[in-house]
Amino acid sequence: MASDFPCSNETTTDVAWKIGVGSGYLALFAFYMFPQVFVLTTTTQKTLLSQPSYKIMLATACVDMVQLTFVLALPGWLSLWRVVYCPSATWMKVIGHINMVLAFVYTMLRTTLSINRILQLGRPKLCMRLFDGTKAWYWVLWCFVFGFVLALGATGSAPLYFYDVDAGVWKFLWIKNNLLNVSHMFNNIYSLFMVSITEPTIIVLLRKKGFKVTSDISKVQRRITIQTIIVNIVFDVSHIFYLLVSYTPLKNVSCIGIVGEVLWATVHGSNGYSYLFLNRSVQEKIKNFLTKMECKKKQNALFSLSTQVTPVS
């Protein structure tokens, strides 16, 4: 099977196509990463981290940023500069395995946040008992343990994870299993199953209780719940699409893999923009940043004007 992935200096796609794919990925990376920076700086505030949901959201934001780098920035650079490398190169294997582990971790983080939202709306006391204080960090730790354990299950199947510059997509293959990545398939099916159960539950509870609350804390929790719903919907669509393009005739459609890559990136990018539109703390952070930039621009303009020397006639 190794002969199916030769280390060659030849490529099969034209230069213009690769430049287009690379440029598109890098532009999308900048677009999706912009709000994530503010989300990260917001979720690290001590006052917000006192809430269990923000601990999970901080971990999610970190994974979002790393995944956006692996899904868009690195592929964009490799495609734009038409980098030729061996799929089994050590550096690519390391990045590929980290990418796969984080994909599994992210699934469990979304599950944990959804459970937290359901309990917050339906059983607040139980939510406090399970997530209050440092307990939320143990849930985050569990998510990473889940990711590592699921990834370790592939070690006996000769996993090969690499970015295909010619196709413009990541490939996650098990060489000893007819190229079928069982862990990846399980992760996608589990994600679909999880969202299909938790999403309707959250919506029902939100309609039942969410719009009756009036306190500031409850309003914050309600916004977090709405954010969770939005990102879970994108998460669900992405995984449905992956299953369709992997196990149906859709996989033979031209450039369908790139659509899958964009949807994968959108899962992580949508999280940042849901904060941008629904989270007041992030909105204030961005507003303060833009205000400072505007003030700095005006100061530079005044300084430049004051240093100009008026010519003597």
C-alpha positions as CSV (number, residue, x, y, z in Angstrom):
1,M,0.0,0.0,0.0
2,A,2.9,2.3,0.5
3,S,3.4,2.5,-3.2
4,D,0.0,4.4,-3.4
5,F,1.7,7.4,-1.7
6,P,5.1,7.9,-3.4
7,C,7.5,10.6,-2.4
8,S,7.8,12.4,-5.7
9,N,9.0,15.8,-6.9
10,E,6.2,15.8,-9.5
11,T,2.7,17.3,-9.1
12,T,-0.4,16.6,-11.1
13,T,-2.3,19.9,-10.8
14,D,-1.5,23.2,-12.4
15,V,0.2,26.1,-10.6
16,A,-2.7,28.5,-11.0
17,W,-5.1,26.1,-9.3
18,K,-2.8,25.6,-6.3
19,I,-2.2,29.3,-5.9
20,G,-5.9,29.9,-6.0
21,V,-6.5,27.2,-3.3
22,G,-3.7,28.4,-1.2
23,S,-4.7,32.1,-1.4
24,G,-8.3,31.1,-0.6
25,Y,-7.4,29.1,2.5
26,L,-5.1,31.9,3.8
27,A,-7.8,34.6,3.3
28,L,-10.4,32.4,5.0
29,F,-7.9,31.8,7.9
30,A,-7.5,35.5,8.4
31,F,-11.3,36.0,8.3
32,Y,-12.0,33.2,10.8
33,M,-9.0,33.9,13.1
34,F,-9.8,37.6,13.7
35,P,-12.6,37.1,16.3
36,Q,-10.9,34.2,17.8
37,V,-8.1,36.4,19.1
38,F,-10.6,38.5,21.0
39,V,-12.5,35.4,22.2
40,L,-9.3,34.0,23.7
41,T,-8.4,37.3,25.5
42,T,-12.0,37.6,26.8
43,T,-12.4,34.0,28.1
44,T,-9.1,34.3,30.1
45,Q,-10.5,37.1,32.3
46,K,-10.7,35.9,35.9
47,T,-14.3,37.2,36.4
48,L,-15.5,35.2,33.5
49,L,-13.5,32.1,34.2
50,S,-15.3,31.8,37.6
51,Q,-18.2,30.5,35.5
52,P,-17.8,26.7,34.5
53,S,-19.0,27.3,31.0
54,Y,-16.3,29.8,30.3
55,K,-13.6,27.3,31.3
56,I,-14.9,24.9,28.7
57,M,-15.2,27.8,26.2
58,L,-11.6,28.8,26.8
59,A,-10.4,25.2,26.0
60,T,-12.7,25.3,22.9
61,A,-11.3,28.6,21.7
62,C,-7.7,27.3,22.1
63,V,-8.5,24.2,20.0
64,D,-10.4,26.4,17.5
65,M,-7.3,28.5,16.9
66,V,-4.9,25.5,16.6
67,Q,-7.3,23.7,14.2
68,L,-7.7,26.8,12.1
69,T,-4.0,26.9,11.7
70,F,-3.8,23.3,10.7
71,V,-6.9,23.3,8.5
72,L,-6.3,26.6,6.7
73,A,-3.0,28.3,7.4
74,L,-0.7,25.4,6.9
75,P,-2.5,24.0,3.8
76,G,-2.7,27.5,2.4
77,W,1.0,28.0,2.7
78,L,1.8,24.5,1.3
79,S,-0.5,25.1,-1.7
80,L,0.5,28.7,-2.4
81,W,4.2,27.9,-2.3
82,R,3.6,24.5,-4.0
83,V,5.7,22.7,-1.4
84,V,6.6,19.1,-2.4
85,Y,7.1,16.6,0.4
86,C,6.7,13.0,1.3
87,P,3.4,12.2,3.0
88,S,5.3,10.0,5.5
89,A,7.7,12.8,6.4
90,T,8.1,13.0,10.2
91,W,7.0,16.7,10.5
92,M,3.8,16.0,8.5
93,K,3.1,12.8,10.5
94,V,3.4,14.8,13.8
95,I,1.1,17.6,12.6
96,G,-1.3,15.0,11.1
97,H,-1.6,13.1,14.4
98,I,-2.1,16.3,16.4
99,N,-4.7,17.4,14.0
100,M,-6.6,14.1,14.4
101,V,-6.3,14.1,18.2
102,L,-7.7,17.7,18.4
103,A,-10.6,16.7,16.1
104,F,-11.6,14.1,18.6
105,V,-11.0,16.4,21.6
106,Y,-13.2,19.1,19.9
107,T,-16.1,16.7,19.6
108,M,-16.0,15.9,23.3
109,L,-15.6,19.6,24.2
110,R,-18.8,20.3,22.2
111,T,-20.5,17.4,24.0
112,T,-19.4,18.7,27.4
113,L,-20.5,22.2,26.7
114,S,-23.9,21.0,25.5
115,I,-24.4,18.9,28.6
116,N,-23.5,21.9,30.7
117,R,-26.1,24.0,28.9
118,I,-28.8,21.4,29.3
119,L,-28.1,21.1,33.0
120,Q,-27.9,24.8,33.5
121,L,-31.3,25.2,32.0
122,G,-33.0,22.1,33.4
123,R,-31.1,21.1,36.6
124,P,-29.1,24.1,37.8
125,K,-28.3,22.5,41.2
126,L,-26.9,19.4,39.5
127,C,-25.0,21.6,37.1
128,M,-23.3,23.3,40.0
129,R,-22.5,20.0,41.7
130,L,-20.9,18.6,38.5
131,F,-19.2,21.7,37.1
132,D,-18.7,24.2,39.9
133,G,-15.2,25.5,40.7
134,T,-12.2,23.4,39.5
135,K,-14.5,20.5,38.5
136,A,-15.0,22.1,35.1
137,W,-11.2,21.7,34.4
138,Y,-11.6,17.9,35.1
139,W,-14.2,17.8,32.3
140,V,-11.8,19.6,30.0
141,L,-9.1,17.1,31.0
142,W,-11.5,14.2,30.2
143,C,-12.0,15.7,26.7
144,F,-8.3,15.6,26.0
145,V,-8.0,12.0,27.4
146,F,-10.8,11.0,25.1
147,G,-9.0,12.4,22.1
148,F,-5.7,10.7,22.9
149,V,-7.3,7.4,23.6
150,L,-9.3,7.4,20.4
151,A,-6.3,8.4,18.4
152,L,-4.2,5.7,20.0
153,G,-6.6,3.1,18.8
154,A,-5.3,3.7,15.3
155,T,-1.6,2.9,16.0
156,G,-1.9,-0.7,15.0
157,S,-3.5,0.2,11.6
158,A,-0.5,2.1,10.2
159,P,-2.2,5.6,10.2
160,L,-1.2,8.0,7.5
161,Y,-2.4,11.6,8.0
162,F,-1.2,14.2,5.5
163,Y,-2.2,17.2,3.5
164,D,-2.5,16.4,-0.2
165,V,-1.2,19.5,-2.1
166,D,-2.6,18.3,-5.4
167,A,-6.1,17.7,-4.1
168,G,-6.1,20.6,-1.6
169,V,-7.4,18.4,1.2
170,W,-6.3,16.6,4.3
171,K,-6.3,12.8,4.1
172,F,-6.7,10.6,7.2
173,L,-6.0,7.0,6.2
174,W,-5.4,3.6,7.8
175,I,-3.0,1.7,5.5
176,K,-3.8,-1.7,7.1
177,N,-7.5,-1.2,7.0
178,N,-8.2,-0.6,3.3
179,L,-7.6,3.1,3.9
180,L,-10.7,3.3,6.1
181,N,-10.1,5.4,9.3
182,V,-12.5,3.7,11.7
183,S,-11.7,6.2,14.5
184,H,-12.5,9.2,12.2
185,M,-15.7,7.6,11.0
186,F,-16.7,6.8,14.6
187,N,-16.0,10.4,15.7
188,N,-18.2,11.8,12.9
189,I,-21.1,9.4,13.6
190,Y,-20.8,10.1,17.3
191,S,-20.9,13.8,16.7
192,L,-24.0,13.5,14.5
193,F,-25.7,11.4,17.2
194,M,-24.7,13.7,20.0
195,V,-25.9,16.9,18.3
196,S,-29.1,15.2,17.2
197,I,-30.0,14.5,20.9
198,T,-28.6,17.5,22.7
199,E,-29.7,20.2,20.2
200,P,-33.5,19.6,20.4
201,T,-33.2,19.2,24.2
202,I,-31.4,22.6,24.5
203,I,-33.9,24.3,22.2
204,V,-36.9,22.9,24.2
205,L,-35.4,23.9,27.5
206,L,-34.5,27.4,26.2
207,R,-38.1,27.9,24.9
208,K,-39.5,26.7,28.2
209,K,-37.3,28.6,30.6
210,G,-34.7,30.7,28.7
211,F,-37.0,33.6,27.7
212,K,-38.5,34.0,31.2
213,V,-35.4,34.9,33.0
214,T,-34.5,38.5,33.8
215,S,-31.3,38.5,35.9
216,D,-28.0,39.6,34.3
217,I,-26.4,36.2,35.0
218,S,-29.3,34.4,33.4
219,K,-29.1,36.6,30.3
220,V,-25.4,35.7,30.0
221,Q,-26.2,32.0,30.3
222,R,-28.9,32.4,27.7
223,R,-26.5,34.0,25.2
224,I,-24.0,31.2,25.8
225,T,-26.7,28.7,25.1
226,I,-27.7,30.3,21.9
227,Q,-24.0,30.3,20.8
228,T,-23.9,26.6,21.6
229,I,-26.9,26.0,19.4
230,I,-25.5,27.9,16.4
231,V,-22.1,26.3,16.5
232,N,-23.7,22.8,17.0
233,I,-25.8,23.3,13.9
234,V,-22.7,24.1,11.8
235,F,-20.9,21.2,13.6
236,D,-23.7,18.8,12.6
237,V,-23.9,20.0,9.0
238,S,-20.1,19.6,8.6
239,H,-20.2,16.0,9.9
240,I,-23.2,15.0,7.7
241,F,-21.3,16.4,4.7
242,Y,-18.2,14.5,5.6
243,L,-20.1,11.2,5.8
244,L,-21.8,11.9,2.5
245,V,-18.6,12.7,0.6
246,S,-16.8,9.7,2.2
247,Y,-19.3,6.9,1.6
248,T,-21.6,8.0,-1.2
249,P,-21.0,8.8,-5.0
250,L,-20.5,12.4,-4.0
251,K,-16.9,11.6,-3.2
252,N,-16.3,11.5,-7.0
253,V,-17.5,15.1,-7.6
254,S,-14.7,17.5,-8.6
255,C,-13.4,19.7,-5.9
256,I,-15.8,18.3,-3.3
257,G,-13.0,17.7,-0.9
258,I,-12.2,21.5,-0.8
259,V,-15.9,22.1,0.1
260,G,-15.4,19.7,3.0
261,E,-12.2,21.5,4.1
262,V,-14.1,24.8,4.1
263,L,-16.9,23.3,6.1
264,W,-14.5,21.8,8.6
265,A,-12.8,25.2,9.0
266,T,-16.2,26.9,9.3
267,V,-17.0,24.7,12.4
268,H,-14.1,26.5,14.2
269,G,-14.6,29.8,12.5
270,S,-18.3,30.0,13.3
271,N,-17.5,29.7,17.0
272,G,-15.6,33.0,17.0
273,Y,-18.3,34.8,15.0
274,S,-21.1,33.5,17.3
275,Y,-19.2,35.2,20.2
276,L,-18.8,38.4,18.0
277,F,-22.5,38.8,17.6
278,L,-23.9,37.4,20.9
279,N,-21.2,37.9,23.6
280,R,-21.1,41.4,25.0
281,S,-17.7,40.8,26.6
282,V,-16.1,40.0,23.2
283,Q,-18.0,42.9,21.6
284,E,-16.6,45.3,24.3
285,K,-13.1,43.9,23.7
286,I,-13.3,44.5,20.0
287,K,-14.8,48.0,20.5
288,N,-12.0,49.0,22.8
289,F,-9.4,47.7,20.4
290,L,-10.9,49.6,17.5
291,T,-11.1,52.8,19.6
292,K,-7.5,52.5,20.6
293,M,-6.5,51.9,17.0
294,E,-8.5,55.0,15.9
295,C,-6.9,57.1,18.7
296,K,-3.4,55.9,17.8
297,K,-4.1,56.8,14.1
298,K,-5.2,60.3,15.1
299,Q,-2.1,60.8,17.3
300,N,0.2,59.7,14.5
301,A,-1.5,62.1,12.1
302,L,-1.1,65.0,14.6
303,F,2.5,64.1,15.2
304,S,3.2,63.9,11.5
305,L,1.5,67.3,11.0
306,S,3.5,68.9,13.8
307,T,6.8,67.7,12.5
308,Q,6.3,69.1,9.0
309,V,8.6,72.0,8.3
310,T,6.9,74.9,6.6
311,P,9.1,76.1,3.7
312,V,10.4,79.7,3.9
313,S,9.4,81.7,0.8
